[in-house]
Each structure stands twice: as structure tokens, then as C-alpha cells.
mmCIF file of C-alpha atoms in Angstrom:
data_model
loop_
_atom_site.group_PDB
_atom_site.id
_atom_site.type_symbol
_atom_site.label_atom_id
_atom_site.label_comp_id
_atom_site.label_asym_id
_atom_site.label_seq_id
_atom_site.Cartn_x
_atom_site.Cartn_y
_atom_site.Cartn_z
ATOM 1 C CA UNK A 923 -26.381 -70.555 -25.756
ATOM 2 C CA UNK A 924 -26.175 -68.628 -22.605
ATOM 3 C CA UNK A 925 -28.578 -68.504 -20.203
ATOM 4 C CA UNK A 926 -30.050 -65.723 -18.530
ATOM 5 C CA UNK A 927 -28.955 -66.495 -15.102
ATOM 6 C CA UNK A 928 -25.229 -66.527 -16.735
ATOM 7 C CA UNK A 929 -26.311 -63.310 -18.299
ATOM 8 C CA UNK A 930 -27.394 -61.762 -14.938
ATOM 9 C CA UNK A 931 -24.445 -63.000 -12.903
ATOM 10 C CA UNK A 932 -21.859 -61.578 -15.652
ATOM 11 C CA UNK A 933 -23.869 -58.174 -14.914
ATOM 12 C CA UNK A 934 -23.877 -58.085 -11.472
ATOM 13 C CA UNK A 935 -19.791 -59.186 -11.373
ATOM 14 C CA UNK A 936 -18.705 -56.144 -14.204
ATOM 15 C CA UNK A 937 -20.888 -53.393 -12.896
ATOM 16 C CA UNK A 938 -18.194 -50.548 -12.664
ATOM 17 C CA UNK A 939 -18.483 -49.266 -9.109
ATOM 18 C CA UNK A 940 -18.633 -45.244 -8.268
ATOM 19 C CA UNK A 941 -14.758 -44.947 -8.398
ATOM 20 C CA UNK A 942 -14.775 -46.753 -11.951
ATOM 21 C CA UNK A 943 -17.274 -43.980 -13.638
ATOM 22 C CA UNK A 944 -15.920 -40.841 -15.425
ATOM 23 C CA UNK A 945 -15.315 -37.633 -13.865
ATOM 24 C CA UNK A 946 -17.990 -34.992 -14.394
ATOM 25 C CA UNK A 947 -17.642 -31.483 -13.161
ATOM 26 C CA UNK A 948 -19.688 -30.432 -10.391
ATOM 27 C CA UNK A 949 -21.335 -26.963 -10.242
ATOM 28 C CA UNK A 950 -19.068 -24.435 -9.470
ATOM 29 C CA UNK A 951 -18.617 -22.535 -6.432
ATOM 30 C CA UNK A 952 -17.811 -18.714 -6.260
ATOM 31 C CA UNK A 953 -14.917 -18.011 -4.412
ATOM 32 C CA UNK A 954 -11.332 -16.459 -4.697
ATOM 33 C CA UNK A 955 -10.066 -19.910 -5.110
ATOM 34 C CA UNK A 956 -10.306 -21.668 -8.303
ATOM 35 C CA UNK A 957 -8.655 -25.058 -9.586
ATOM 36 C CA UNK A 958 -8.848 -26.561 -13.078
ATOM 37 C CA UNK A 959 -8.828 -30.161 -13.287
ATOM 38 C CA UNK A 960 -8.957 -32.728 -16.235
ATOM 39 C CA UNK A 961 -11.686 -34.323 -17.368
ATOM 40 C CA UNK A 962 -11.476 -38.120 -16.703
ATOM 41 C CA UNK A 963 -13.648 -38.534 -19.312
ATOM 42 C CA UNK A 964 -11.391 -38.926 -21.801
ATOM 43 C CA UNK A 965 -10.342 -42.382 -22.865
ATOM 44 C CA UNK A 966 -7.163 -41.408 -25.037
ATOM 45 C CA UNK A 967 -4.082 -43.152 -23.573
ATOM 46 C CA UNK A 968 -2.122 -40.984 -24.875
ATOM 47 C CA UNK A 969 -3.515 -37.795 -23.128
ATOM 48 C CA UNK A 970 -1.820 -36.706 -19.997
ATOM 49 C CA UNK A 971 -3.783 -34.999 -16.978
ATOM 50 C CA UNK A 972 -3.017 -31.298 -16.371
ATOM 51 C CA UNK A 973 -1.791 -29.836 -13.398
ATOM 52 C CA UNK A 974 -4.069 -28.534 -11.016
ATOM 53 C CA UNK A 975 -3.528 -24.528 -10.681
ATOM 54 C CA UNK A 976 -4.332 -22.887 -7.572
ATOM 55 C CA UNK A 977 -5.145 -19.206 -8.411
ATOM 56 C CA UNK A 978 -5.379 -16.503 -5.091
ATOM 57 C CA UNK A 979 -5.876 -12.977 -5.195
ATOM 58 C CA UNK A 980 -2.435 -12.002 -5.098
ATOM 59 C CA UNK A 981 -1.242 -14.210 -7.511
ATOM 60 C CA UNK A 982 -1.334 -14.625 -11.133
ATOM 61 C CA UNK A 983 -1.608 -17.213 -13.647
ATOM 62 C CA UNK A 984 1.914 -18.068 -15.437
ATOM 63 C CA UNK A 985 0.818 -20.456 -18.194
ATOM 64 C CA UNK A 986 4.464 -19.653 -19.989
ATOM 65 C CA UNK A 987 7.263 -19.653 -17.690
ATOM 66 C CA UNK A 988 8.163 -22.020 -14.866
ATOM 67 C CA UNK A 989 9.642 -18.371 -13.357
ATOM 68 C CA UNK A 990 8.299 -18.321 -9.483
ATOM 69 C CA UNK A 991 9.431 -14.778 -9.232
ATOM 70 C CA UNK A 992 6.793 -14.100 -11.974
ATOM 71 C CA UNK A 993 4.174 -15.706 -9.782
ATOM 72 C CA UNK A 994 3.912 -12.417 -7.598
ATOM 73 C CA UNK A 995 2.643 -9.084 -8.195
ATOM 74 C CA UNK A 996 5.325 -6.706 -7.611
ATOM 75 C CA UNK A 997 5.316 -2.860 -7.118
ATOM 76 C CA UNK A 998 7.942 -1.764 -9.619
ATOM 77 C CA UNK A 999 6.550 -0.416 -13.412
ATOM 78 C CA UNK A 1000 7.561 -1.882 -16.521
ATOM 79 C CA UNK A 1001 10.018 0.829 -16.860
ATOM 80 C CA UNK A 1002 11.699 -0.063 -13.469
ATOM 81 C CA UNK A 1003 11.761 -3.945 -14.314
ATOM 82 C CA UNK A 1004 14.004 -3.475 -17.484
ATOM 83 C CA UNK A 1005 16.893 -1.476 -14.619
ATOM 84 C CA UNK A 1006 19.127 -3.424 -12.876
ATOM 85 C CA UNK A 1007 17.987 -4.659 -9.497
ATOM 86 C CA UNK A 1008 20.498 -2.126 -7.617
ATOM 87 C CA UNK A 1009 19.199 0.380 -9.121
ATOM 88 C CA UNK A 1010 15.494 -0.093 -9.172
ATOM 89 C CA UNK A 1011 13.157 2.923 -6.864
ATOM 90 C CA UNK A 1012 12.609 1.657 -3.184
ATOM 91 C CA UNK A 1013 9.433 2.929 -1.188
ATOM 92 C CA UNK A 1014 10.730 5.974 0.382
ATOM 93 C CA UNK A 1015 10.459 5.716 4.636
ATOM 94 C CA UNK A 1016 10.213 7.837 7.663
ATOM 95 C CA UNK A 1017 13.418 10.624 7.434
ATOM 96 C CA UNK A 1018 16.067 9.453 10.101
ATOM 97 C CA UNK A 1019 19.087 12.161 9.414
ATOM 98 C CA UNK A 1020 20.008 13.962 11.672
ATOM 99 C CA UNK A 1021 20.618 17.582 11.458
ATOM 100 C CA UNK A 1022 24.319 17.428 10.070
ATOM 101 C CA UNK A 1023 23.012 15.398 7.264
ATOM 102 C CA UNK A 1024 20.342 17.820 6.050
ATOM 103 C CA UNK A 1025 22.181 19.675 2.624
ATOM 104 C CA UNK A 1026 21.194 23.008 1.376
ATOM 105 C CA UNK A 1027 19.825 20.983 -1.272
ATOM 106 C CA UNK A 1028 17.005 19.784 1.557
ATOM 107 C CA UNK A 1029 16.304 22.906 2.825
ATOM 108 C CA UNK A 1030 16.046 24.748 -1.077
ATOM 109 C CA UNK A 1031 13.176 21.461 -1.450
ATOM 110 C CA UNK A 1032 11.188 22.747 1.455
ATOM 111 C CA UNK A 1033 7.858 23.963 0.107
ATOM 112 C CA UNK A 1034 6.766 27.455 0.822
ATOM 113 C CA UNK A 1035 3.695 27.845 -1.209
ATOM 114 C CA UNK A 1036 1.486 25.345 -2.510
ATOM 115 C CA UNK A 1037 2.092 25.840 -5.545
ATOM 116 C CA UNK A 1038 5.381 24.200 -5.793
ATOM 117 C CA UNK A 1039 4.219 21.441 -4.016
ATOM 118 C CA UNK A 1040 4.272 18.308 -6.646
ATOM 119 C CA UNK A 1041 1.904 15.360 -5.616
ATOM 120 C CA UNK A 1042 3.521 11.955 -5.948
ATOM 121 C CA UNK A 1043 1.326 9.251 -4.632
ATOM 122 C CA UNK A 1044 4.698 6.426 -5.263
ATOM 123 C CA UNK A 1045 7.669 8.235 -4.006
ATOM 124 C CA UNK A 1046 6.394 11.381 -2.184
ATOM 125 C CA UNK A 1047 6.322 11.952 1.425
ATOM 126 C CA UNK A 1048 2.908 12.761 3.337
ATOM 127 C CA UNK A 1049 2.864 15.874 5.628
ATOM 128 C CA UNK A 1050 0.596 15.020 9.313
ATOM 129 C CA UNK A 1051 -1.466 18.051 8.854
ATOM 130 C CA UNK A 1052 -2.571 18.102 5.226
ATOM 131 C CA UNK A 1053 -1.733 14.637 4.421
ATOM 132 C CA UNK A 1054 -0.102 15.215 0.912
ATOM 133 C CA UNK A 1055 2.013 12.609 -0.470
ATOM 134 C CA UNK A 1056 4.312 15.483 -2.813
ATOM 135 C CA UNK A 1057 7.776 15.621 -3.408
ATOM 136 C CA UNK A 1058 8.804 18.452 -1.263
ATOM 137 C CA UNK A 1059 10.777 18.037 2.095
ATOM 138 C CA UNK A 1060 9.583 17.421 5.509
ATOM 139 C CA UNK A 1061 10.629 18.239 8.856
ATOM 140 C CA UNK A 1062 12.247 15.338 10.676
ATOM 141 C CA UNK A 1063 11.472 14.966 15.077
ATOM 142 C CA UNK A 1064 13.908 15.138 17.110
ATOM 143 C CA UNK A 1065 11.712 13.903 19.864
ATOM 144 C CA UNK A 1066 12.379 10.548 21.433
ATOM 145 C CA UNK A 1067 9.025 9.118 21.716
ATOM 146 C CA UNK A 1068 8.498 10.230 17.613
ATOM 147 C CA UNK A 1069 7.549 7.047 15.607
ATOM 148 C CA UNK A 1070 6.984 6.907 11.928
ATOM 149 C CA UNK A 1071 5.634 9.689 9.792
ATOM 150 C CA UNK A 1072 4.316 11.227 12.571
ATOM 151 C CA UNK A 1073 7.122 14.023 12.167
ATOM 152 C CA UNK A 1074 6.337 15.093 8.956
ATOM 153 C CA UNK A 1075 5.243 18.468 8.264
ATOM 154 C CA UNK A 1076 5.175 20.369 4.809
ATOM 155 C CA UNK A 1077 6.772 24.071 5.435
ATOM 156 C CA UNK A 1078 3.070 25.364 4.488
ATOM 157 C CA UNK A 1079 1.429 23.564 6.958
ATOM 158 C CA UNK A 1080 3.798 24.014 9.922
ATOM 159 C CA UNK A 1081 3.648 27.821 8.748
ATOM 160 C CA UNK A 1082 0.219 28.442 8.595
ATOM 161 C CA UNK A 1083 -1.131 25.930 11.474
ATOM 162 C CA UNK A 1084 1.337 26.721 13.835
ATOM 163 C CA UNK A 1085 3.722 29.619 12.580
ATOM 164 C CA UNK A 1086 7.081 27.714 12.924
ATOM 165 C CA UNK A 1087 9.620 27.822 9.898
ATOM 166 C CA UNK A 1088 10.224 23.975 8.512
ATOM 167 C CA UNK A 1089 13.725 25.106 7.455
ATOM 168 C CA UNK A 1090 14.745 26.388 11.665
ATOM 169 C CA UNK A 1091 13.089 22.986 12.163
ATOM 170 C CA UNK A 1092 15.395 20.689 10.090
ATOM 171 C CA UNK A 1093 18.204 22.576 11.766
ATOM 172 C CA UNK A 1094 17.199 22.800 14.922
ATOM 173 C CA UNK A 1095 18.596 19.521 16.712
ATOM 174 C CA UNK A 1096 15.866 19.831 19.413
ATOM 175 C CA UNK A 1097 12.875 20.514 17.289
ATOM 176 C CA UNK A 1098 10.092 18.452 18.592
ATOM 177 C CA UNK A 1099 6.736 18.165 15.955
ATOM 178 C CA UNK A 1100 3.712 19.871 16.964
ATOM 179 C CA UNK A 1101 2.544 15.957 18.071
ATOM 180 C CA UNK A 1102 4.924 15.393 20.661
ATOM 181 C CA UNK A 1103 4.578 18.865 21.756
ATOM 182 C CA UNK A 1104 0.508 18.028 22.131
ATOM 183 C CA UNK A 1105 -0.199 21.203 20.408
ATOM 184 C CA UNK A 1106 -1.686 19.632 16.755
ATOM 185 C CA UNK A 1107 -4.501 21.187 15.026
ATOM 186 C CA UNK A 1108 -4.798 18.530 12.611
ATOM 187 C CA UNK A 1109 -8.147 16.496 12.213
ATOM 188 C CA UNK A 1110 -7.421 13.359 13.686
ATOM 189 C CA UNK A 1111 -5.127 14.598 16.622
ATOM 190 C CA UNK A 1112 -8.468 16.824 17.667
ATOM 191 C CA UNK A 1113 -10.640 14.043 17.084
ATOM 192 C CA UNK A 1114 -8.580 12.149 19.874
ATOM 193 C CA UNK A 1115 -9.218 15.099 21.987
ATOM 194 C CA UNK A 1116 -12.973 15.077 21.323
ATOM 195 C CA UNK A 1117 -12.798 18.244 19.588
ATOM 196 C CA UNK A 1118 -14.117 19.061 15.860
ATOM 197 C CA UNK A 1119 -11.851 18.981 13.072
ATOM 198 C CA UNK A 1120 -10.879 23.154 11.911
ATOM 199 C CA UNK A 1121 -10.973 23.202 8.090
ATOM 200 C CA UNK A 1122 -9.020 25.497 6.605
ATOM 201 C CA UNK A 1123 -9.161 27.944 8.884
ATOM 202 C CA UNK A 1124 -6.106 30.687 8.353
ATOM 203 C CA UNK A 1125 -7.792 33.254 6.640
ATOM 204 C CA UNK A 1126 -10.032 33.820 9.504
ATOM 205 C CA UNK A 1127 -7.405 33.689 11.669
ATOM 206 C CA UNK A 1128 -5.549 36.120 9.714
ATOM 207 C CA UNK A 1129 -8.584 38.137 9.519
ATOM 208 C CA UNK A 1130 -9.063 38.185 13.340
ATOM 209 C CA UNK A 1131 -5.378 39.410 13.247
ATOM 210 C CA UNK A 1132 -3.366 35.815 13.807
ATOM 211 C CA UNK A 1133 -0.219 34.813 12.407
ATOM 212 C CA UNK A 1134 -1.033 31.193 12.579
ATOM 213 C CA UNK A 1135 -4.236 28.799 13.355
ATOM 214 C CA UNK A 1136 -2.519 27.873 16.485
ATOM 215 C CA UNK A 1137 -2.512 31.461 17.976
ATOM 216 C CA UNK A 1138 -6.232 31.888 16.922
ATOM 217 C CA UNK A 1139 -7.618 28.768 18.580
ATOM 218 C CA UNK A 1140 -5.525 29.556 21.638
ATOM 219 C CA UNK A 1141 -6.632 32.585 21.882
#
């Protein structure tokens, strides 16, 4: 028979310590980072842990494909994905050419009324003064302190702000943009100057007898 004291000392020697208890899941935390682990609980052999999954905002969940490239969130459509990679749309970028480059086919896609203007929030170009991403051509700065987009005017804006003709300016190798020139009307180049932002404001200028908004503020 065993005695208690053999009783107590076999308790005391094969009490499982913290590290020998399952696994149970703690409270979850909200965050953008979640992991799914195993449960330790489970006393199958046979059963193998899973892999722990880190999950960020800009990643997805590929429970399928050991793809990385499927990992990431890209910009293309479905559409786009089935095309070869050569020939796959690129984000279009600040217009470099210079004035030998520019086709009649440029100058025919300058927008003269805003009614031909087509908005295209993916591949269109945004004009300074209206900021417009449409499908119409821009004029290009010949200036050399120009950076970026800064350039970019839609013929009905550089018309009507500042009565200049965007196709003279895509031909003109020493047009500089009404930035550089320190003459824009737009909202946040007067809001740099401390001055209020204009609206639309051509049809009082025209009715004050002004080609342009820039001859009717100047005046």
C-alpha cells in the first residue's frame, strides 16, 4: 500500500511546470497586425503546427500559392494582368519633349473647350490651374528651375486665366509656365502670396471687358 507521504512526494516531483501546460489564447489586441498560431492544446501526434502569418495593411493573405509576387497589391486591373509585362499601362509622368518632339497629333489633343476634355483619374494628366486629371494635352516648361507637373496647363485654363494659346506654348522653345513667370492665378499659388483664392472668375472679367483673368486682376 502506498503511503501518503509517497503519495505527496510523487505530486510534488510530476507537477507540470508553466512551460509544460497547454497553450490558451490570450485576448486579442486590435491592431493592423495579426498572427494566427496553433493551439498547443492538441495532443494528436500526428498534427503539425501551422505557420504563423503576419498580415500588414499592404499585404494580403495567399493561403493558395507560395507566389511572393502575389503577396503585394499592385496597380494594374485584371484586364492589364492577363497582357504581357511589356506591354502592360505605366503611370504616365511629367512631359519632358522638347519642342521637336511635339506631333500634330499633340497639338490636335490640346483641349479648347471643356467639353472635350475626358477625365481619367489612372492615365490622365492634371492641369496646375484647374487640377483635372483628363486625357487632353498639356503644355510642357521650358523653364530651368520647372520641376514636376508644375508645367502643366490645359489650353482652357491657360486661355481663360491668362490669355496665352497652349498650342504657341508647346512650340514655343522658350515658353516659361505662368509659375515660373510668378504671374499664377491659381488657388494655391495666391494662397502662398497671402491672397484669396479667385473662383471662376472670367465671366466677370469678360464682363468688365477682359480677355483673360490675368488682365482683370492686373488691372
Amino acid at each position: 500500500m502506498i503511503s501518503s507521504e509517497e503519495i505527496l512526494h510523487d505530486m510534488l516531483v510530476f507537477t507540470p511546470s508553466r512551460f509544460d501546460l497547454p497553450y490558451t489564447r490570450s485576448r486579442r489586441r486590435s491592431g493592423s497586425v495579426s498572427s494566427s498560431i496553433s493551439s498547443a492544446s492538441s495532443t494528436s501526434p500526428s498534427s503539425t503546427p501551422e505557420k504563423m502569418v503576419v498580415r500588414f495593411g499592404f499585404f494580403r493573405q495567399n493561403n493558395t500559392s507560395n507566389n511572393a509576387s502575389d503577396d503585394f497589391i499592385n496597380d494594374f486591373s485584371d484586364e492589364e494582368m492577363e497582357l504581357p509585362r511589356e506591354n502592360r499601362k505605366q503611370k504616365v509622368t511629367a512631359d519632358t519633349r522638347s519642342v521637336e518632339e511635339i506631333t500634330e497629333e499633340d497639338l490636335n489633343r490640346v483641349a479648347l473647350k471643356v467639353s472635350v476634355k475626358n477625365y481619367d483619374k489612372d492615365y490622365g494628366s492634371s492641369c496646375h490651374q484647374c487640377r483635372q486629371k483628363t486625357d487632353d494635352q498639356k503644355t510642357i516648361c521650358r523653364g530651368p528651375n520647372c520641376f514636376g507637373v508644375r508645367g502643366q496647363f490645359c489650353g482652357v485654363c491657360l486661355r481663360n486665366r491668362y490669355g496665352e494659346d497652349a498650342k504657341a506654348a508647346l512650340l514655343d522653345p522658350e515658353w516659361q509656365c505662368p509659375p515660373c513667370r510668378g504671374i499664377c492665378n491659381c488657388s494655391f499659388c495666391r494662397k502662398k502670396g497671402n491672397k484669396a483664392a479667385t473662383g471662376i472668375l472670367i465671366h466677370l472679367a469678360r464682363h468688365h471687358g477682359f480677355p483673360d483673368v490675368n488682365s482683370y486682376l492686373n488691372s
